[in-house]
Each structure stands twice: as structure tokens, then as C-alpha cells.
Amino acid sequence: MGMVMVVEGLPYFAFPKQMKTWVKKIEIMQEKSLRNLGLILMALGVFLVYLGRKL
């Protein structure tokens, strides 16, 4: 869980201006697009965990 928090916080620390712009873009996205993005990110996360455990 701690590693997740580091990964989540890193962009806000390293690129605060760009993150503000990105968050504003997310606000205007359609719900379907956000759901699709979330599904893709979850699948990628599961795949990365699988790779980490396999190697």
C-alpha cells in the first residue's frame, strides 16, 4: 500500500502544473470514457502484479 501511495503522489510532486491541467481535463470527460480508462488501468495493474510475482 505504501508503494501505491508513492507512485500516486509522485506526479503531483514532480509535475504540479501539468497535474492541475490533467485534473481539469478529467472533469470534462464523459463517464463512459472514465470507466474505460479505469478498466484499462486496473487491467494493467493486475498484469504488473502478475509479472512481479512471476519473476
XYZ file of C-alpha atoms in Angstrom:
55
model
C 0.000 0.000 0.000
C 2.852 2.348 0.754
C 4.342 1.829 -2.697
C 0.976 2.679 -4.264
C 0.918 5.938 -2.320
C 4.438 6.790 -3.515
C 3.506 6.102 -7.144
C 0.257 8.069 -6.830
C 1.927 11.054 -5.179
C 4.973 11.278 -7.430
C 3.314 13.077 -10.383
C 1.776 15.686 -8.070
C 5.187 16.358 -6.529
C 7.201 16.299 -9.757
C 4.737 17.984 -12.145
C 2.163 20.001 -10.161
C 1.247 22.373 -13.000
C 0.680 19.578 -15.509
C -1.342 17.587 -12.965
C -3.699 20.544 -12.451
C -4.243 20.693 -16.212
C -4.830 16.933 -16.373
C -7.328 17.003 -13.491
C -9.301 19.739 -15.275
C -9.419 17.573 -18.405
C -10.722 14.644 -16.352
C -13.583 16.802 -15.044
C -14.985 17.257 -18.559
C -14.553 13.629 -19.683
C -17.665 11.547 -20.176
C -18.375 8.897 -17.542
C -18.046 6.114 -20.100
C -14.557 7.302 -21.025
C -13.551 7.465 -17.357
C -14.859 3.941 -16.774
C -12.926 2.652 -19.784
C -9.765 4.387 -18.578
C -10.255 2.918 -15.100
C -10.766 -0.575 -16.524
C -7.619 -0.317 -18.631
C -5.579 0.930 -15.669
C -6.896 -1.853 -13.416
C -6.065 -4.488 -16.045
C -2.580 -3.029 -16.430
C -2.138 -3.071 -12.655
C -3.212 -6.713 -12.394
C -0.804 -7.583 -15.206
C 2.070 -5.784 -13.459
C 1.337 -7.591 -10.184
C 1.264 -10.881 -12.090
C 4.635 -10.109 -13.687
C 6.089 -9.089 -10.342
C 5.016 -12.314 -8.700
C 6.055 -14.460 -11.658
C 9.583 -13.059 -11.874
